[in-house]
mmCIF file of C-alpha atoms in Angstrom:
data_model
loop_
_atom_site.group_PDB
_atom_site.id
_atom_site.type_symbol
_atom_site.label_atom_id
_atom_site.label_comp_id
_atom_site.label_asym_id
_atom_site.label_seq_id
_atom_site.Cartn_x
_atom_site.Cartn_y
_atom_site.Cartn_z
ATOM 1 C CA MET D 1 37.669 -16.620 45.298
ATOM 2 C CA HIS D 2 38.537 -17.300 41.695
ATOM 3 C CA THR D 3 35.104 -18.863 41.098
ATOM 4 C CA ASN D 4 33.319 -15.857 42.607
ATOM 5 C CA PHE D 5 35.342 -13.527 40.425
ATOM 6 C CA ARG D 6 34.353 -15.479 37.304
ATOM 7 C CA ARG D 7 30.699 -15.376 38.343
ATOM 8 C CA ARG D 8 30.853 -11.644 38.937
ATOM 9 C CA ARG D 9 32.632 -11.143 35.575
ATOM 10 C CA THR D 10 30.038 -13.288 33.767
ATOM 11 C CA PHE D 11 27.214 -11.336 35.407
ATOM 12 C CA ALA D 12 28.841 -8.033 34.475
ATOM 13 C CA LEU D 13 29.273 -9.079 30.846
ATOM 14 C CA ALA D 14 25.683 -10.285 30.666
ATOM 15 C CA THR D 15 24.500 -6.988 32.121
ATOM 16 C CA LEU D 16 26.597 -5.034 29.584
ATOM 17 C CA ALA D 17 25.268 -7.130 26.695
ATOM 18 C CA ALA D 18 21.700 -6.527 27.838
ATOM 19 C CA ALA D 19 22.371 -2.793 28.055
ATOM 20 C CA LEU D 20 23.911 -2.753 24.579
ATOM 21 C CA PHE D 21 20.971 -4.701 23.195
ATOM 22 C CA ALA D 22 18.506 -2.311 24.793
ATOM 23 C CA GLY D 23 20.528 0.587 23.434
ATOM 24 C CA SER D 24 20.486 -0.856 19.922
ATOM 25 C CA GLY D 25 16.697 -1.155 20.146
ATOM 26 C CA ALA D 26 16.430 2.500 21.110
ATOM 27 C CA PHE D 27 18.748 3.436 18.267
ATOM 28 C CA ALA D 28 16.536 1.522 15.862
ATOM 29 C CA GLN D 29 13.648 3.721 16.970
ATOM 30 C CA ASP D 30 15.660 6.919 16.676
ATOM 31 C CA LYS D 31 18.581 8.112 14.579
ATOM 32 C CA ASN D 32 20.693 11.185 14.245
ATOM 33 C CA ASN D 33 21.208 11.324 10.466
ATOM 34 C CA ILE D 34 18.285 11.790 8.081
ATOM 35 C CA LYS D 35 17.669 12.722 4.449
ATOM 36 C CA VAL D 36 14.924 15.241 3.689
ATOM 37 C CA GLY D 37 13.647 16.071 0.204
ATOM 38 C CA VAL D 38 12.718 19.695 -0.562
ATOM 39 C CA SER D 39 11.794 21.773 -3.597
ATOM 40 C CA VAL D 40 14.314 23.969 -5.338
ATOM 41 C CA GLY D 41 14.257 27.620 -4.214
ATOM 42 C CA ASN D 42 12.779 28.764 -0.925
ATOM 43 C CA GLY D 43 12.656 25.224 0.441
ATOM 44 C CA GLU D 44 16.448 25.089 0.214
ATOM 45 C CA GLN D 45 16.814 28.451 1.924
ATOM 46 C CA ILE D 46 14.560 27.571 4.824
ATOM 47 C CA PHE D 47 16.199 24.204 5.394
ATOM 48 C CA GLU D 48 19.607 25.811 5.759
ATOM 49 C CA VAL D 49 18.199 27.356 8.937
ATOM 50 C CA VAL D 50 16.363 24.157 9.927
ATOM 51 C CA LYS D 51 19.641 22.230 9.616
ATOM 52 C CA LYS D 52 21.398 24.575 12.032
ATOM 53 C CA VAL D 53 18.598 24.355 14.590
ATOM 54 C CA ALA D 54 18.405 20.562 14.293
ATOM 55 C CA ALA D 55 22.185 20.238 14.679
ATOM 56 C CA LYS D 56 21.925 21.772 18.157
ATOM 57 C CA ASP D 57 19.731 18.797 19.047
ATOM 58 C CA GLY D 58 22.205 16.358 17.493
ATOM 59 C CA LEU D 59 20.061 15.740 14.415
ATOM 60 C CA ASN D 60 22.048 15.951 11.172
ATOM 61 C CA ILE D 61 19.922 16.686 8.099
ATOM 62 C CA GLN D 62 21.062 15.986 4.550
ATOM 63 C CA VAL D 63 18.898 18.056 2.202
ATOM 64 C CA VAL D 64 18.064 16.557 -1.189
ATOM 65 C CA VAL D 65 16.755 19.121 -3.694
ATOM 66 C CA PHE D 66 14.166 18.243 -6.347
ATOM 67 C CA ASN D 67 13.201 20.194 -9.466
ATOM 68 C CA ASP D 68 9.703 18.742 -9.842
ATOM 69 C CA TYR D 69 6.787 17.602 -7.708
ATOM 70 C CA GLN D 70 6.578 13.996 -8.884
ATOM 71 C CA LEU D 71 9.840 12.570 -7.519
ATOM 72 C CA PRO D 72 9.981 13.477 -3.795
ATOM 73 C CA ASN D 73 7.130 11.198 -2.733
ATOM 74 C CA ALA D 74 8.423 8.318 -4.848
ATOM 75 C CA ALA D 75 11.844 8.739 -3.236
ATOM 76 C CA LEU D 76 10.286 8.795 0.218
ATOM 77 C CA ALA D 77 8.099 5.752 -0.427
ATOM 78 C CA SER D 78 11.084 3.770 -1.725
ATOM 79 C CA GLY D 79 13.213 4.588 1.322
ATOM 80 C CA ASP D 80 15.688 6.893 -0.428
ATOM 81 C CA LEU D 81 14.471 9.712 1.843
ATOM 82 C CA ASP D 82 13.407 9.742 5.474
ATOM 83 C CA ALA D 83 11.057 12.710 5.020
ATOM 84 C CA ASN D 84 10.098 15.410 2.571
ATOM 85 C CA ALA D 85 8.814 18.959 2.916
ATOM 86 C CA PHE D 86 7.386 20.399 -0.289
ATOM 87 C CA GLN D 87 3.643 19.691 -0.611
ATOM 88 C CA HIS D 88 0.231 20.503 0.795
ATOM 89 C CA GLN D 89 -2.346 17.980 2.005
ATOM 90 C CA PRO D 90 -4.512 17.868 -1.170
ATOM 91 C CA PHE D 91 -1.426 17.082 -3.266
ATOM 92 C CA LEU D 92 -0.342 14.343 -0.835
ATOM 93 C CA ASP D 93 -3.832 12.858 -0.754
ATOM 94 C CA ASN D 94 -3.885 12.696 -4.542
ATOM 95 C CA GLN D 95 -0.432 11.098 -4.729
ATOM 96 C CA ASN D 96 -1.297 8.480 -2.102
ATOM 97 C CA LYS D 97 -4.448 7.570 -3.989
ATOM 98 C CA ALA D 98 -3.008 7.645 -7.506
ATOM 99 C CA ARG D 99 0.352 6.002 -6.792
ATOM 100 C CA GLY D 100 -0.384 3.749 -3.844
ATOM 101 C CA PHE D 101 1.923 5.504 -1.380
ATOM 102 C CA ASP D 102 1.387 5.326 2.372
ATOM 103 C CA ILE D 103 2.797 8.708 3.329
ATOM 104 C CA VAL D 104 1.457 10.811 6.180
ATOM 105 C CA PRO D 105 1.955 14.374 7.503
ATOM 106 C CA VAL D 106 3.739 14.956 10.804
ATOM 107 C CA GLY D 107 3.836 18.760 10.994
ATOM 108 C CA LEU D 108 2.984 21.970 9.147
ATOM 109 C CA THR D 109 5.628 24.240 7.614
ATOM 110 C CA ILE D 110 4.572 27.210 5.478
ATOM 111 C CA THR D 111 1.715 28.510 3.433
ATOM 112 C CA ALA D 112 2.928 29.583 0.007
ATOM 113 C CA PRO D 113 0.150 31.675 -1.595
ATOM 114 C CA LEU D 114 -0.354 30.803 -5.251
ATOM 115 C CA GLY D 115 -0.113 33.531 -7.870
ATOM 116 C CA PHE D 116 -0.833 34.148 -11.542
ATOM 117 C CA TYR D 117 1.999 35.942 -13.333
ATOM 118 C CA SER D 118 2.397 37.599 -16.712
ATOM 119 C CA ARG D 119 4.959 39.177 -19.000
ATOM 120 C CA LYS D 120 2.246 40.732 -21.153
ATOM 121 C CA ILE D 121 -0.037 42.551 -18.718
ATOM 122 C CA LYS D 122 0.593 44.489 -15.510
ATOM 123 C CA SER D 123 -2.893 44.142 -14.014
ATOM 124 C CA ILE D 124 -5.606 41.503 -14.292
ATOM 125 C CA ASP D 125 -7.922 44.272 -15.519
ATOM 126 C CA GLN D 126 -5.860 44.243 -18.730
ATOM 127 C CA LEU D 127 -6.548 40.554 -19.428
ATOM 128 C CA PRO D 128 -7.887 40.398 -23.014
ATOM 129 C CA ASP D 129 -10.662 38.170 -24.336
ATOM 130 C CA GLY D 130 -9.348 34.860 -25.614
ATOM 131 C CA ALA D 131 -6.239 35.028 -23.424
ATOM 132 C CA THR D 132 -4.199 31.864 -22.938
ATOM 133 C CA VAL D 133 -4.065 30.909 -19.261
ATOM 134 C CA GLY D 134 -1.556 28.378 -17.971
ATOM 135 C CA ILE D 135 -2.486 26.160 -15.029
ATOM 136 C CA GLN D 136 -0.787 23.175 -13.411
ATOM 137 C CA ASN D 137 -1.581 19.764 -14.857
ATOM 138 C CA ASP D 138 -1.543 17.895 -11.538
ATOM 139 C CA PRO D 139 -5.032 17.542 -10.028
ATOM 140 C CA SER D 140 -4.510 19.344 -6.718
ATOM 141 C CA ASN D 141 -2.648 22.407 -8.029
ATOM 142 C CA GLY D 142 -4.804 22.556 -11.168
ATOM 143 C CA ASN D 143 -7.890 22.674 -8.952
ATOM 144 C CA ARG D 144 -6.253 25.348 -6.833
ATOM 145 C CA ALA D 145 -5.490 27.505 -9.893
ATOM 146 C CA LEU D 146 -9.064 27.214 -11.156
ATOM 147 C CA LEU D 147 -10.423 28.221 -7.754
ATOM 148 C CA LEU D 148 -8.188 31.290 -7.858
ATOM 149 C CA LEU D 149 -9.501 32.209 -11.317
ATOM 150 C CA GLN D 150 -13.042 31.850 -9.987
ATOM 151 C CA SER D 151 -12.256 34.037 -6.962
ATOM 152 C CA ALA D 152 -11.072 36.720 -9.414
ATOM 153 C CA GLY D 153 -14.421 36.560 -11.231
ATOM 154 C CA LEU D 154 -12.964 35.210 -14.468
ATOM 155 C CA ILE D 155 -14.751 31.848 -14.541
ATOM 156 C CA THR D 156 -17.330 29.903 -12.566
ATOM 157 C CA LEU D 157 -17.038 26.227 -11.713
ATOM 158 C CA LYS D 158 -19.499 23.442 -10.993
ATOM 159 C CA PRO D 159 -20.400 23.707 -7.272
ATOM 160 C CA GLU D 160 -19.774 20.002 -6.719
ATOM 161 C CA ALA D 161 -16.224 20.277 -8.077
ATOM 162 C CA VAL D 162 -15.557 23.271 -5.828
ATOM 163 C CA LYS D 163 -16.957 21.445 -2.806
ATOM 164 C CA ASN D 164 -14.813 18.356 -3.460
ATOM 165 C CA ASN D 165 -11.679 20.244 -4.566
ATOM 166 C CA THR D 166 -11.665 18.280 -7.812
ATOM 167 C CA ALA D 167 -12.105 21.047 -10.388
ATOM 168 C CA THR D 168 -10.656 20.562 -13.863
ATOM 169 C CA PRO D 169 -11.151 22.642 -17.035
ATOM 170 C CA LEU D 170 -14.113 20.353 -17.786
ATOM 171 C CA ASP D 171 -15.879 21.803 -14.727
ATOM 172 C CA VAL D 172 -15.880 25.384 -16.039
ATOM 173 C CA VAL D 173 -19.511 26.491 -16.293
ATOM 174 C CA THR D 174 -19.085 30.088 -17.464
ATOM 175 C CA ASN D 175 -16.084 31.663 -19.164
ATOM 176 C CA PRO D 176 -17.171 35.127 -20.355
ATOM 177 C CA LYS D 177 -13.726 36.114 -21.632
ATOM 178 C CA LYS D 178 -13.396 32.806 -23.499
ATOM 179 C CA LEU D 179 -10.077 32.107 -21.787
ATOM 180 C CA LYS D 180 -8.049 29.266 -23.253
ATOM 181 C CA LEU D 181 -6.900 27.067 -20.367
ATOM 182 C CA VAL D 182 -3.584 25.331 -20.982
ATOM 183 C CA ALA D 183 -2.526 22.629 -18.495
ATOM 184 C CA LEU D 184 1.254 22.167 -18.143
ATOM 185 C CA ASP D 185 3.675 20.605 -15.704
ATOM 186 C CA ALA D 186 4.221 22.975 -12.772
ATOM 187 C CA ALA D 187 7.951 23.264 -13.485
ATOM 188 C CA GLN D 188 7.283 24.197 -17.129
ATOM 189 C CA LEU D 189 4.936 27.100 -16.437
ATOM 190 C CA PRO D 190 7.621 29.757 -15.708
ATOM 191 C CA ARG D 191 9.428 28.811 -18.919
ATOM 192 C CA SER D 192 6.168 29.165 -20.852
ATOM 193 C CA LEU D 193 5.323 32.695 -19.717
ATOM 194 C CA ASP D 194 6.350 34.181 -23.080
ATOM 195 C CA ASP D 195 3.769 31.975 -24.816
ATOM 196 C CA LEU D 196 0.952 32.505 -22.296
ATOM 197 C CA THR D 197 -0.972 35.621 -21.305
ATOM 198 C CA ILE D 198 -0.952 34.636 -17.622
ATOM 199 C CA ALA D 199 0.170 31.514 -15.791
ATOM 200 C CA SER D 200 -0.379 30.034 -12.359
ATOM 201 C CA ILE D 201 3.068 29.425 -10.823
ATOM 202 C CA ASN D 202 3.843 27.839 -7.478
ATOM 203 C CA ASN D 203 5.915 29.978 -5.161
ATOM 204 C CA ASP D 204 9.142 27.974 -5.307
ATOM 205 C CA TYR D 205 9.199 27.968 -9.109
ATOM 206 C CA ALA D 206 8.222 31.648 -9.209
ATOM 207 C CA GLU D 207 11.114 32.538 -6.939
ATOM 208 C CA LYS D 208 13.551 30.537 -9.055
ATOM 209 C CA ALA D 209 12.314 32.468 -12.120
ATOM 210 C CA GLY D 210 12.922 35.796 -10.357
ATOM 211 C CA LEU D 211 9.229 36.515 -9.784
ATOM 212 C CA SER D 212 7.858 38.034 -6.588
ATOM 213 C CA LEU D 213 4.341 37.251 -5.374
ATOM 214 C CA ASN D 214 3.938 40.705 -3.855
ATOM 215 C CA LYS D 215 5.425 42.640 -6.772
ATOM 216 C CA ASP D 216 4.666 40.601 -9.885
ATOM 217 C CA ALA D 217 1.500 38.520 -9.385
ATOM 218 C CA VAL D 218 -1.604 39.803 -11.155
ATOM 219 C CA ILE D 219 -3.802 37.493 -9.036
ATOM 220 C CA LYS D 220 -2.762 35.970 -5.720
ATOM 221 C CA GLU D 221 -4.237 33.850 -2.966
ATOM 222 C CA SER D 222 -4.889 35.145 0.491
ATOM 223 C CA PRO D 223 -2.120 34.265 2.976
ATOM 224 C CA LYS D 224 -4.817 32.378 4.903
ATOM 225 C CA SER D 225 -5.158 29.833 2.104
ATOM 226 C CA PRO D 226 -5.925 26.284 3.330
ATOM 227 C CA TYR D 227 -3.012 24.947 1.300
ATOM 228 C CA ALA D 228 -0.431 24.774 4.070
ATOM 229 C CA ASN D 229 2.693 22.783 3.241
ATOM 230 C CA LEU D 230 3.805 19.981 5.503
ATOM 231 C CA ILE D 231 6.554 17.592 6.518
ATOM 232 C CA ALA D 232 5.711 14.044 5.437
ATOM 233 C CA VAL D 233 7.116 10.619 6.325
ATOM 234 C CA ARG D 234 6.241 6.987 5.717
ATOM 235 C CA ARG D 235 3.427 5.891 8.018
ATOM 236 C CA ALA D 236 5.748 3.478 9.844
ATOM 237 C CA ASP D 237 7.937 6.435 10.876
ATOM 238 C CA LYS D 238 5.287 8.914 11.997
ATOM 239 C CA ASP D 239 5.886 8.349 15.718
ATOM 240 C CA LYS D 240 9.666 7.978 15.582
ATOM 241 C CA PRO D 241 11.579 10.380 17.837
ATOM 242 C CA TRP D 242 13.661 11.687 14.920
ATOM 243 C CA ALA D 243 10.465 12.744 13.102
ATOM 244 C CA LYS D 244 9.345 14.724 16.133
ATOM 245 C CA ARG D 245 12.811 16.310 16.385
ATOM 246 C CA LEU D 246 12.648 17.301 12.715
ATOM 247 C CA VAL D 247 9.257 18.969 13.182
ATOM 248 C CA ALA D 248 10.461 20.737 16.330
ATOM 249 C CA ALA D 249 13.488 22.105 14.471
ATOM 250 C CA TYR D 250 11.318 23.415 11.630
ATOM 251 C CA GLN D 251 8.723 24.921 13.953
ATOM 252 C CA SER D 252 11.361 26.683 16.050
ATOM 253 C CA PRO D 253 11.364 30.446 16.726
ATOM 254 C CA GLU D 254 14.550 30.779 14.654
ATOM 255 C CA VAL D 255 12.925 29.312 11.529
ATOM 256 C CA LYS D 256 9.699 31.272 12.020
ATOM 257 C CA SER D 257 11.662 34.526 12.316
ATOM 258 C CA PHE D 258 13.683 33.703 9.179
ATOM 259 C CA ILE D 259 10.540 33.025 7.122
ATOM 260 C CA GLU D 260 8.854 36.231 8.234
ATOM 261 C CA THR D 261 11.969 38.360 7.704
ATOM 262 C CA GLN D 262 13.224 36.810 4.473
ATOM 263 C CA PHE D 263 9.990 36.410 2.533
ATOM 264 C CA LYS D 264 7.901 39.341 3.812
ATOM 265 C CA GLY D 265 4.514 37.727 3.287
ATOM 266 C CA SER D 266 5.215 35.742 0.130
ATOM 267 C CA LEU D 267 5.616 32.775 2.467
ATOM 268 C CA VAL D 268 3.784 32.569 5.784
ATOM 269 C CA PRO D 269 4.578 30.256 8.739
ATOM 270 C CA ALA D 270 1.746 27.738 9.089
ATOM 271 C CA PHE D 271 2.652 26.739 12.662
#
């Protein structure tokens, strides 16, 4: 009797240990607390809603806010973040290539149409000859700004650069107004508006500077721009359940409704 009891107890403990081990393996694949890097401004606002939706699914999101575009991928690659949500695919491709990251997209978020802004003119028709034009100094956003200038008829670019999305000021073929292109860090462009005639400013920095795409931009991209932002993770995490839960929270009806109501076309859901 006593021996049978000990055998049953040993079997029960072994079964419990196996269950705990299996559970720990599942936990290693999933987790309920993650850190997500976002850009200052509208990224913060949207993720306040994402956090609430994710919490209903038991996923707790700690939002880490960045003031530039160079740090979030470095923080993700080093393991200080689990994911980030601030960039479009061309920017990510460039960062992976230039800095040796292995970061991949797991879901789309918003399209943030790019705009050129000014404190000196009210309409692009007023742009004078020899105007100073600020563009971003990172390759993907600089290319994007030049394409927008070309779409407005202000410059033309080498077809090969347009095809490959690699345009730089060196690829300008015609410049009838003799515009002076000034490449600056994206975060510096709003602060440089007083010294520039017009400047290309990404939506999050424009919002922080009190600028509205719909009211203040003298040139703006179509909302159907191919530059949709995305949620990115390290490649090793792309199939983890928590990554799928994060994407599901962002792409929820609640978040979509908030974006459409709050930003009225200056940001557009890309999902």
